[in-house]
Tab-separated table of C-alpha atoms and ligand atoms in Angstrom:
chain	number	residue	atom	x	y	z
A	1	UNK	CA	-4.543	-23.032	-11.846
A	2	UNK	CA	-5.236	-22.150	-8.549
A	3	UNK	CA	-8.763	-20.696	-7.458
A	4	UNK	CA	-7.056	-17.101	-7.152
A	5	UNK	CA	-7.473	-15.167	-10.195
A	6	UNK	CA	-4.591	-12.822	-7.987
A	7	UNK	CA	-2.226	-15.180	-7.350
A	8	UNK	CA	-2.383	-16.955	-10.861
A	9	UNK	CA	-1.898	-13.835	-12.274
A	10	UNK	CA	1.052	-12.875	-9.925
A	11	UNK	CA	2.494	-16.278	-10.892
A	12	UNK	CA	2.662	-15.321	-14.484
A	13	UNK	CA	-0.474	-17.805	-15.122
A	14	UNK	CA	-2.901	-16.773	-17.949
A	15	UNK	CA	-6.229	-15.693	-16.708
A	16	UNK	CA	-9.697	-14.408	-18.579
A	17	UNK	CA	-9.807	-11.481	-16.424
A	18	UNK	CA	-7.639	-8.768	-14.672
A	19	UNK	CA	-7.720	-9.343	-10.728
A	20	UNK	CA	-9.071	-6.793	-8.696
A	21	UNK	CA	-8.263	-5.356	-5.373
A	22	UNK	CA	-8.108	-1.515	-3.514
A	23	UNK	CA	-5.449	0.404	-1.573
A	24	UNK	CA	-7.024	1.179	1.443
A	25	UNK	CA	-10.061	-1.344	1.114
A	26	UNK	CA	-10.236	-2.257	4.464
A	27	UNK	CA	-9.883	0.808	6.657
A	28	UNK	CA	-11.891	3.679	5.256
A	29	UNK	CA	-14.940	3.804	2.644
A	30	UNK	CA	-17.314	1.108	4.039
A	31	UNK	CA	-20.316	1.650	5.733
A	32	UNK	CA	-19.617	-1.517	7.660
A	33	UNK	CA	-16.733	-0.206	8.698
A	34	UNK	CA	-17.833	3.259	9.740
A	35	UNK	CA	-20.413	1.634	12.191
A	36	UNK	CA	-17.751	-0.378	14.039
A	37	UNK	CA	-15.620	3.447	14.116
A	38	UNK	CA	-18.205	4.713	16.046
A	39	UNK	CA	-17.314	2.367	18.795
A	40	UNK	CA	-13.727	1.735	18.425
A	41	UNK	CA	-10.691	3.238	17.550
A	42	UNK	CA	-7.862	2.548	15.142
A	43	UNK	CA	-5.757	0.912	18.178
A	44	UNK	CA	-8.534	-0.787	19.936
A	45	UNK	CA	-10.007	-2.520	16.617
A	46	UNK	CA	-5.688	-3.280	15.758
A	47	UNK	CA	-5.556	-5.205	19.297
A	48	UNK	CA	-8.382	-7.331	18.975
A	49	UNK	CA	-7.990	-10.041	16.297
A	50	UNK	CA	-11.471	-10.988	15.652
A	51	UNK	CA	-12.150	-7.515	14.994
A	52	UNK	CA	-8.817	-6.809	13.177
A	53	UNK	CA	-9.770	-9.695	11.360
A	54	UNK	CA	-13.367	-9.324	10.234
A	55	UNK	CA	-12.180	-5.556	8.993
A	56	UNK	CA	-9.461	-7.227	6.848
A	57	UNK	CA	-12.635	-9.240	5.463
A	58	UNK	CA	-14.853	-6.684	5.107
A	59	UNK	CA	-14.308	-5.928	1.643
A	60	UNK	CA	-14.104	-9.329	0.115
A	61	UNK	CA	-17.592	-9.934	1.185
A	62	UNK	CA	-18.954	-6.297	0.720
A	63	UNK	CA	-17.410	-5.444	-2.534
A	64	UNK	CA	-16.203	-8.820	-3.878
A	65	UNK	CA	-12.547	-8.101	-4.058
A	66	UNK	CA	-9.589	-11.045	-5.047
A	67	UNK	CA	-7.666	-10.048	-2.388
A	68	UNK	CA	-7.347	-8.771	1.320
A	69	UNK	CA	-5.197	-6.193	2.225
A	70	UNK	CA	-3.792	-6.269	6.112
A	71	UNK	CA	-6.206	-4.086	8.555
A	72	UNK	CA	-2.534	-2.548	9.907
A	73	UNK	CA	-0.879	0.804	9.473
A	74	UNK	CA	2.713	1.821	7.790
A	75	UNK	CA	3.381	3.771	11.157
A	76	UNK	CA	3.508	1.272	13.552
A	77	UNK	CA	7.114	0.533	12.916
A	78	UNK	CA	8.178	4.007	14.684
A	79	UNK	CA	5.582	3.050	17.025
A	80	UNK	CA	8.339	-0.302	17.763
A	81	UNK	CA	11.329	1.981	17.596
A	82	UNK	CA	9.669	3.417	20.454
A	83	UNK	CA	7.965	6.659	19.332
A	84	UNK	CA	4.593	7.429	20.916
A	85	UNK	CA	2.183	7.335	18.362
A	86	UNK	CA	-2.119	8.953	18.132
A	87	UNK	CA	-4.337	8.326	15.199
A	88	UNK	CA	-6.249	11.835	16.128
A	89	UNK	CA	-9.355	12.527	13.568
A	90	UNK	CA	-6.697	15.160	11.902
A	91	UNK	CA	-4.518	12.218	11.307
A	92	UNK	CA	-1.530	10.750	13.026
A	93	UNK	CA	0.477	12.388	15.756
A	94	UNK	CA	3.609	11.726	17.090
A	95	UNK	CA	4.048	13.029	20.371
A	96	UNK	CA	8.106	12.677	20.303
A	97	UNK	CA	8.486	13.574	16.737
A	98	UNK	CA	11.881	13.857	15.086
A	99	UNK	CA	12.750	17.751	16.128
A	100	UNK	CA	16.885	18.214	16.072
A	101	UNK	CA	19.869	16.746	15.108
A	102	UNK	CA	22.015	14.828	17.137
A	103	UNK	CA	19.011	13.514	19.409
A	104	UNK	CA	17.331	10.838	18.323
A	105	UNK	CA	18.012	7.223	19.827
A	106	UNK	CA	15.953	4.614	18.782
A	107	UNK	CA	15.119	0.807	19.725
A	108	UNK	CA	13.445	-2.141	17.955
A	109	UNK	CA	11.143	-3.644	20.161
A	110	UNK	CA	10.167	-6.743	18.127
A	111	UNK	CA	7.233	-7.607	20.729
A	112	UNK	CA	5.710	-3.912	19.924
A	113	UNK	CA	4.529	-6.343	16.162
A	114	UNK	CA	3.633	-9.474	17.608
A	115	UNK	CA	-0.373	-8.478	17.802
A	116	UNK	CA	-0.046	-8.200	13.649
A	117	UNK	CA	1.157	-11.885	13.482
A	118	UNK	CA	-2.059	-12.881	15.632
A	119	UNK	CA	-4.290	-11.014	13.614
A	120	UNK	CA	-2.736	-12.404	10.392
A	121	UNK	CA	-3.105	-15.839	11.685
A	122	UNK	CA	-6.710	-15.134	12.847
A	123	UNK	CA	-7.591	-13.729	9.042
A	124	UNK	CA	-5.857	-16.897	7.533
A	125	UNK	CA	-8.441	-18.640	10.130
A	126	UNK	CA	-11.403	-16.907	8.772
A	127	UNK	CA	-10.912	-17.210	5.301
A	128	UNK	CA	-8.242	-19.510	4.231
A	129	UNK	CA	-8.899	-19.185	0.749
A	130	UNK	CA	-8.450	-15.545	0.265
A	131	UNK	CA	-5.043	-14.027	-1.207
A	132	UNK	CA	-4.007	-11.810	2.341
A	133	UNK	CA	-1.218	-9.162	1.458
A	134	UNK	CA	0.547	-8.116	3.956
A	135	UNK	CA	2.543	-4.337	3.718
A	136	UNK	CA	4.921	-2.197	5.695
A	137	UNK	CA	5.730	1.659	4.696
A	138	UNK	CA	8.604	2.446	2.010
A	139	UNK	CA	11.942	3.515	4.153
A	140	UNK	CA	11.385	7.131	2.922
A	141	UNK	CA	7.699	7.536	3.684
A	142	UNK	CA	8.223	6.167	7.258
A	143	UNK	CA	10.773	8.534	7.528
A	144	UNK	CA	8.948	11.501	6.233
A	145	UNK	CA	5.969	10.946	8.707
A	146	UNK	CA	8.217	10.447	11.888
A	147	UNK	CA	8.667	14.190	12.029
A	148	UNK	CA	4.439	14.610	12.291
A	149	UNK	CA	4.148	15.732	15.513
A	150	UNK	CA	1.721	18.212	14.362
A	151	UNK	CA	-1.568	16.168	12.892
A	152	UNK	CA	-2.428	19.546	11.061
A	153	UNK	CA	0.583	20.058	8.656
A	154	UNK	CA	0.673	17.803	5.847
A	155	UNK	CA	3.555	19.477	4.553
A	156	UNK	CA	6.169	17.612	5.401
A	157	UNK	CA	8.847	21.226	5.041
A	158	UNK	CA	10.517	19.929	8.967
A	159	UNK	CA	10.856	16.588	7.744
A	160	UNK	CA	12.727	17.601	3.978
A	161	UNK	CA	14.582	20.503	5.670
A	162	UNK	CA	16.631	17.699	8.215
A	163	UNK	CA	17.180	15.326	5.294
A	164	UNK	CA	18.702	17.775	3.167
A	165	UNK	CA	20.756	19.247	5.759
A	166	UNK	CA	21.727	16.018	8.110
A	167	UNK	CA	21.931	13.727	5.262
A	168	UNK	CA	24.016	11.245	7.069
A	169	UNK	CA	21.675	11.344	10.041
A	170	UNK	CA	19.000	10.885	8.211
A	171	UNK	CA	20.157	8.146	6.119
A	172	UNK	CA	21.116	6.516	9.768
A	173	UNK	CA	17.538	6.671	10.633
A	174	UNK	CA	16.456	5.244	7.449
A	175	UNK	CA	18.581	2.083	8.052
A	176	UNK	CA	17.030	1.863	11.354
A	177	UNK	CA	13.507	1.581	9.776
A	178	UNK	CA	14.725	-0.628	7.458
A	179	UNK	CA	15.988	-3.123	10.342
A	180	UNK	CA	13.073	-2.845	11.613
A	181	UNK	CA	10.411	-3.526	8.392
A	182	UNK	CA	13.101	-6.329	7.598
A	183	UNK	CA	12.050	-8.388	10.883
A	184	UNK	CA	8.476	-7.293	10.303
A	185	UNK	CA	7.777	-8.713	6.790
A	186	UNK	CA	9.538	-11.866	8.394
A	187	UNK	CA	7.036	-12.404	10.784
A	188	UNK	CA	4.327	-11.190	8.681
A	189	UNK	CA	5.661	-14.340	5.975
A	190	UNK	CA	5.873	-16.590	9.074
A	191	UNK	CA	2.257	-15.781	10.179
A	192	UNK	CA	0.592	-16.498	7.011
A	193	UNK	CA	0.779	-13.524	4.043
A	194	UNK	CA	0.650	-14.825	0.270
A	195	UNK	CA	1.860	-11.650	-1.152
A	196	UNK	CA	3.556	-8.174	0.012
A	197	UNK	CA	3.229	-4.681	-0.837
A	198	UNK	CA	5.466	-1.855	0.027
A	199	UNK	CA	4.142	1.786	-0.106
A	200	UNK	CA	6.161	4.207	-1.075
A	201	UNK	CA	3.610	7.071	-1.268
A	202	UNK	CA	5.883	9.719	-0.933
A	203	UNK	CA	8.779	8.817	-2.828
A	204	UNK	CA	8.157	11.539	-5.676
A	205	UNK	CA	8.858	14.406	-3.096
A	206	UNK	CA	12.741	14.176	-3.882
A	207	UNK	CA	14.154	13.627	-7.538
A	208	UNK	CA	13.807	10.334	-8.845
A	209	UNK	CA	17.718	10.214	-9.120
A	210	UNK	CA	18.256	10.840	-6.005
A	211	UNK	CA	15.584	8.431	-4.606
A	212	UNK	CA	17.473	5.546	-6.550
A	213	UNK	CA	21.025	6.545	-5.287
A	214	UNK	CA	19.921	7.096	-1.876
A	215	UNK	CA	16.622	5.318	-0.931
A	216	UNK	CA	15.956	2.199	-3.202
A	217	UNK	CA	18.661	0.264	-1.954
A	218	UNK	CA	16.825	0.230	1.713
A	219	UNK	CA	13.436	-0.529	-0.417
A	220	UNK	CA	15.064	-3.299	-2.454
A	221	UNK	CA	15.881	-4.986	1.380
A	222	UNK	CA	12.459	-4.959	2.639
A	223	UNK	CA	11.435	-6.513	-0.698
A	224	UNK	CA	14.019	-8.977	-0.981
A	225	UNK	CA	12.762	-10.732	2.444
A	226	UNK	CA	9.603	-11.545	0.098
A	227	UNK	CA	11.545	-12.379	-2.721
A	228	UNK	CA	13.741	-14.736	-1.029
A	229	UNK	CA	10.825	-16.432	0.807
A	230	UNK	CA	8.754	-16.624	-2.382
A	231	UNK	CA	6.253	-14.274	-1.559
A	232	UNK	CA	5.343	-12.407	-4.509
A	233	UNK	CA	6.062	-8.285	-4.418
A	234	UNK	CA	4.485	-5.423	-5.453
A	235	UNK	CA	6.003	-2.096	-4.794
A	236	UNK	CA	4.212	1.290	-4.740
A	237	UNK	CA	6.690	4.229	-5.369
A	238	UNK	CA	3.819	6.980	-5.954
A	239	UNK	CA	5.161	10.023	-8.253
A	240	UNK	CA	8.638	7.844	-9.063
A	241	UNK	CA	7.606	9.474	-12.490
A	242	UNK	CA	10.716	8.585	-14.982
A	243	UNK	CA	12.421	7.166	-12.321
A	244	UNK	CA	9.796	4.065	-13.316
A	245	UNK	CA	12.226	2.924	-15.760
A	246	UNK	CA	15.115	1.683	-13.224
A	247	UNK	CA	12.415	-0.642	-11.832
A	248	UNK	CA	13.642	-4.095	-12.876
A	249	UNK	CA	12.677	-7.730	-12.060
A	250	UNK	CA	15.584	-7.686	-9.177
A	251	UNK	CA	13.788	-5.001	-7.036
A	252	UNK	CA	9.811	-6.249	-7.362
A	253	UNK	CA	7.817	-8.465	-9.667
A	254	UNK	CA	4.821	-5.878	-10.280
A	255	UNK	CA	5.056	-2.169	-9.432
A	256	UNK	CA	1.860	-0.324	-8.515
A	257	UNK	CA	1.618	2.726	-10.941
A	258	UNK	CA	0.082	6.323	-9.798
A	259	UNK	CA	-2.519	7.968	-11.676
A	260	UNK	CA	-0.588	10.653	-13.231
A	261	UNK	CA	0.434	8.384	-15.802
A	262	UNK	CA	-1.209	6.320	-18.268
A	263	UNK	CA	-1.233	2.773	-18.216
A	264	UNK	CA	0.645	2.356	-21.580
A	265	UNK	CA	3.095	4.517	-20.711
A	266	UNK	CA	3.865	2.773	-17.705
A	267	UNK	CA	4.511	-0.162	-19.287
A	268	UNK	CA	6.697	1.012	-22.102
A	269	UNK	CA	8.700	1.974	-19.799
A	270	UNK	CA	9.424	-0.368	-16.891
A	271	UNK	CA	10.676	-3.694	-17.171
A	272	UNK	CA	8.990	-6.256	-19.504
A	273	UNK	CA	9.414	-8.604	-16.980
A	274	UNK	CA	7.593	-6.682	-14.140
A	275	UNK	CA	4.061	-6.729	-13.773
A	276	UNK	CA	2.001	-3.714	-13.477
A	277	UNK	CA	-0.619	-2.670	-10.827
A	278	UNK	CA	-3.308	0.250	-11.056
A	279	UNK	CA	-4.075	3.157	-11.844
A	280	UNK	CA	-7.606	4.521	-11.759
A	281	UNK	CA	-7.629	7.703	-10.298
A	282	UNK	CA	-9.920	7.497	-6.882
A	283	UNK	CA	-11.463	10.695	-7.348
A	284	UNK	CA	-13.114	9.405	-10.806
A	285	UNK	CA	-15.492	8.153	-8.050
A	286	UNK	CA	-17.071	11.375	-7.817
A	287	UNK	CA	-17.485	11.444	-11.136
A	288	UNK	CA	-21.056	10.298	-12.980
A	289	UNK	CA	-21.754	7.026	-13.893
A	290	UNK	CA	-21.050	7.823	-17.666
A	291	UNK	CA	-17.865	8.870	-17.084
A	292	UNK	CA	-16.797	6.173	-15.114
A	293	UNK	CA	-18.227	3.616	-17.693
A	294	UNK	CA	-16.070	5.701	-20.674
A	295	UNK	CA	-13.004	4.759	-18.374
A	296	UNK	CA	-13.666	1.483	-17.816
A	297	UNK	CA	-14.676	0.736	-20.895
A	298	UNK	CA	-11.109	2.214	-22.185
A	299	UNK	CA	-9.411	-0.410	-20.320
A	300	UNK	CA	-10.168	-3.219	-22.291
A	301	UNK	CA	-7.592	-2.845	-25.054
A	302	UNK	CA	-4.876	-3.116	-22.844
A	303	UNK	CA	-6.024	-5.961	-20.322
A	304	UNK	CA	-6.687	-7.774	-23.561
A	305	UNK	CA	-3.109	-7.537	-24.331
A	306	UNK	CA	-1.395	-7.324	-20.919
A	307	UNK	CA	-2.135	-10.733	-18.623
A	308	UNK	CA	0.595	-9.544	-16.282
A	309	UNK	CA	-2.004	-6.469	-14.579
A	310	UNK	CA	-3.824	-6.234	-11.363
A	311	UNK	CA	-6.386	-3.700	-11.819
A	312	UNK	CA	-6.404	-1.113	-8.589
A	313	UNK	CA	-6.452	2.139	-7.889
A	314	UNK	CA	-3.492	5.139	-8.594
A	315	UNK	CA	-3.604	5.733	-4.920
A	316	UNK	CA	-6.009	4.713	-1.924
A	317	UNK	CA	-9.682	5.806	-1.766
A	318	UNK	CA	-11.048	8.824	-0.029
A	319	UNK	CA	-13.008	8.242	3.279
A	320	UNK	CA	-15.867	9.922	1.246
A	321	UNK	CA	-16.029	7.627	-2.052
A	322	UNK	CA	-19.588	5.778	-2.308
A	323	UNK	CA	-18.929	2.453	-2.080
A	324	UNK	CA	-21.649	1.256	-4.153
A	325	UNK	CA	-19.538	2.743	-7.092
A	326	UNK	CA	-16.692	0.951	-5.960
A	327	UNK	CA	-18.746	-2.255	-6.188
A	328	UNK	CA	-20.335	-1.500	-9.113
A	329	UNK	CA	-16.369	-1.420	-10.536
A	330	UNK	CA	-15.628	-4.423	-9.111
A	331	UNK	CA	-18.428	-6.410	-10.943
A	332	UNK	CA	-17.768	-4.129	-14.296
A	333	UNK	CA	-13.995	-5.954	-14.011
A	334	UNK	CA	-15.058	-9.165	-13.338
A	335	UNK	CA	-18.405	-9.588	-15.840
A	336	UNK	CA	-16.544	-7.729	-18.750
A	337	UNK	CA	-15.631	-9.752	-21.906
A	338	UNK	CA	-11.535	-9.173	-21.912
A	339	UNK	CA	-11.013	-11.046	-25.317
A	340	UNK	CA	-8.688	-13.159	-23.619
B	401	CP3	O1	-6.720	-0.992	3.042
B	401	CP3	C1	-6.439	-0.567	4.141
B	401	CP3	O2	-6.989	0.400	4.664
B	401	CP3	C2	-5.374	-1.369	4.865
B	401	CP3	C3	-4.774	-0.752	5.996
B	401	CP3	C4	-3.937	0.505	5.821
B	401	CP3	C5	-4.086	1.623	6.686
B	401	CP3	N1	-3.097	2.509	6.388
B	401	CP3	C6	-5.138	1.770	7.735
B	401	CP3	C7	-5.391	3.072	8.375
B	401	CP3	C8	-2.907	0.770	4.946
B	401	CP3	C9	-2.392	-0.053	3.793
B	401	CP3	C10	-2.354	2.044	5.320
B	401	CP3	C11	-1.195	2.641	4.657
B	401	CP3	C12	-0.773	4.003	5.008
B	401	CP3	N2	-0.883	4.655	6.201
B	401	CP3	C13	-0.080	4.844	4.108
B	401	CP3	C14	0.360	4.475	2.712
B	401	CP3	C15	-0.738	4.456	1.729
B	401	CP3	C16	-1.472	5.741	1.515
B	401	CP3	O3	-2.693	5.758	1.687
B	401	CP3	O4	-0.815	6.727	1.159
B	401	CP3	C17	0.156	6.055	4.783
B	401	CP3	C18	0.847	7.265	4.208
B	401	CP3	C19	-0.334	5.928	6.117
B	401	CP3	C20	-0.249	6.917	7.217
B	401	CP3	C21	-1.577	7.261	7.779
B	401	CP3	N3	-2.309	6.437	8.595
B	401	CP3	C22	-2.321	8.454	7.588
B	401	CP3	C23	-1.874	9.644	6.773
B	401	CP3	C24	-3.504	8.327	8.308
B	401	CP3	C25	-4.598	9.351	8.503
B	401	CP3	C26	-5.541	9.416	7.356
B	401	CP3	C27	-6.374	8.169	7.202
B	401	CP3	O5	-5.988	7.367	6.393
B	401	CP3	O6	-7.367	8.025	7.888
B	401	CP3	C28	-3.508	7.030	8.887
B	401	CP3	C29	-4.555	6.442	9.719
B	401	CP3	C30	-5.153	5.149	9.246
B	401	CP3	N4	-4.518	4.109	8.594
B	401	CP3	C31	-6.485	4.748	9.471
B	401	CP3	C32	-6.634	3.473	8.931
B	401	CP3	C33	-7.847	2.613	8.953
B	401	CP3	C34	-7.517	5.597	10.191
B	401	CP3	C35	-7.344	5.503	11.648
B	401	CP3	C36	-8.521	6.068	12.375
B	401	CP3	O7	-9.524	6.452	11.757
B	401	CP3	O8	-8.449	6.081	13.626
């Protein structure tokens, strides 16, 4: 045994507890955090590596998490294919977004990455002991946000309309990004990561079908740079739905499930040899105290059974979650008796 209940766990080891760990930890709910956003931005804290460094930390030593997620964003590879990117308060902005047909010309700039590696490097400084996971954006969620040029729609209707009527154009782009995440989980495994994660938060806005035909084959790339360095790999296709069940032990070796679905469910119906991730649903925050205890406390039957689950969350937290619920989860997972 290592002293990582996360990375025993990923290894297949046997542990007396589920690890625990947040999408979007690092970035968002923290008051700690908050303070240092009133003085920088998104960019500013990304270019400084102490900084980008002590926000990656943040929640190990504020909630008492088993891992540490990258303080990065999935959008900074069309920032390196050279589009010109804004984290505005409505969101992100692109300010050459993906408009016609026929017109778009992009180029890898590998150097455009290179602050991530120092910031990974710094983190692995900090705290060597620490699982860090490193992430980049699914091929088709990348895609999806390079048409934002507006912050205000979230619909993502410009973005579907060109895929389903420049298929070949779009699937052209999609390579591109693909290129692009492929050198970037390199260098994120050459600066120090222990584990990857690829988010595929949008991959239920198309038919699961089609995502397999079309998409997964670019996703099964980016994870396959893990896999074939030995870097464990988790992979986040939110609202895959059915299409759970072509997840296999080739393309990841745990999958990160939403909260629509249950937790037993899940596992019936991916792979026995993939581990699962998740799935409480982050707006059970909100909820009373009681009613997150009933959920918890319905948990334990299958993390007495299941070895192979990372507890987390069905999708990332909202800015407005108190965190002293979160950390009151966090010590309910670790304290609890799992009859292990
Ligand atoms: O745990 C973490 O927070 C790690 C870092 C992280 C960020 N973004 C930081 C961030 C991670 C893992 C992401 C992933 C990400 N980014 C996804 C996939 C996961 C998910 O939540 O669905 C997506 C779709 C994005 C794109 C993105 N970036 C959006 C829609 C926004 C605006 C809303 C928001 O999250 O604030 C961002 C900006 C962003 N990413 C910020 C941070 C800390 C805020 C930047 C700022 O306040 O200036």
């Amino acid at each position: 045994m290592s002293n990582s209940v996360f990375l025993d766990t990923l290894s297949g080891k046997k542990t007396n507890r589920p690890p625990v760990w947040f999408m979007r930890q690092a970035g968002r709910i923290l008051p700690s955090y908050q303070k240092l956003k009133l003085t920088h931005n998104f960019n500013s804290l990304m270019k400084n590596k102490e900084l980008a460094s002590k926000v990656t930390l943040m929640p190990i030593n504020d909630l008492g998490v088993d891992a540490a997620i990258l303080f990065s964003d999935i959008l900074i590879i069309p920032e390196s294919m050279g589009m010109n990117l804004e984290f505005t308060d409505n969101g992100p902005k692109f300010y050459n977004p993906i408009v016609n047909s026929g017109s778009n010309v992009f180029s890898f700039d590998p150097s455009k990455l290179e602050h991530v590696y120092s910031n990974i490097k710094q983190i692995k400084k900090d705290n060597s002991l620490i699982p860090l996971i490193g992430f980049c954006g699914g091929p088709l969620t990348t895609f999806l946000f390079m048409f934002r040029g507006n912050e205000k729609d979230k619909s993502f209707n410009s973005a579907l309309k060109f895929f389903y009527s420049n298929k070949k154009e779009s699937l052209k782009i999609i390579e591109q990004i693909t290129e692009a995440s492929v050198e970037y989980v390199k260098g994120q495994i050459d600066s120090g990561i222990d584990c990857f994660q690829l988010f595929e938060t949008y991959c239920g806005i198309i038919p699961s079908s089609m995502y397999k035909q079309l998409i997964l084959p670019f996703s099964i790339k980016i994870l396959d740079v893990a896999r074939d360095k030995n870097i464990p790999t988790i992979f986040f296709p939110k609202n895959f739905n059915d299409g759970l069940k072509y997840i296999n032990k080739d393309i990841c070796d745990y999958v990160s499930i939403d909260w629509n679905l249950s937790l037993e469910y899940a596992r019936e119906i991916v792979d026995k040899k993939v581990g699962i991730q998740g799935n409480m649903n982050p707006r059970l925050f909100y909820s009373s105290n009681e009613e997150i205890n009933k959920y918890l406390n319905s948990l334990v039957t299958f993390g007495e059974k299941n070895y192979d689950w990372v507890f987390n969350l069905g999708h990332g937290f909202l800015p407005d979650i108190d965190y002293k619920k979160v950390k009151y989860v966090v010590e309910w997972i670790k304290e609890t008796n799992w009859n292990r």
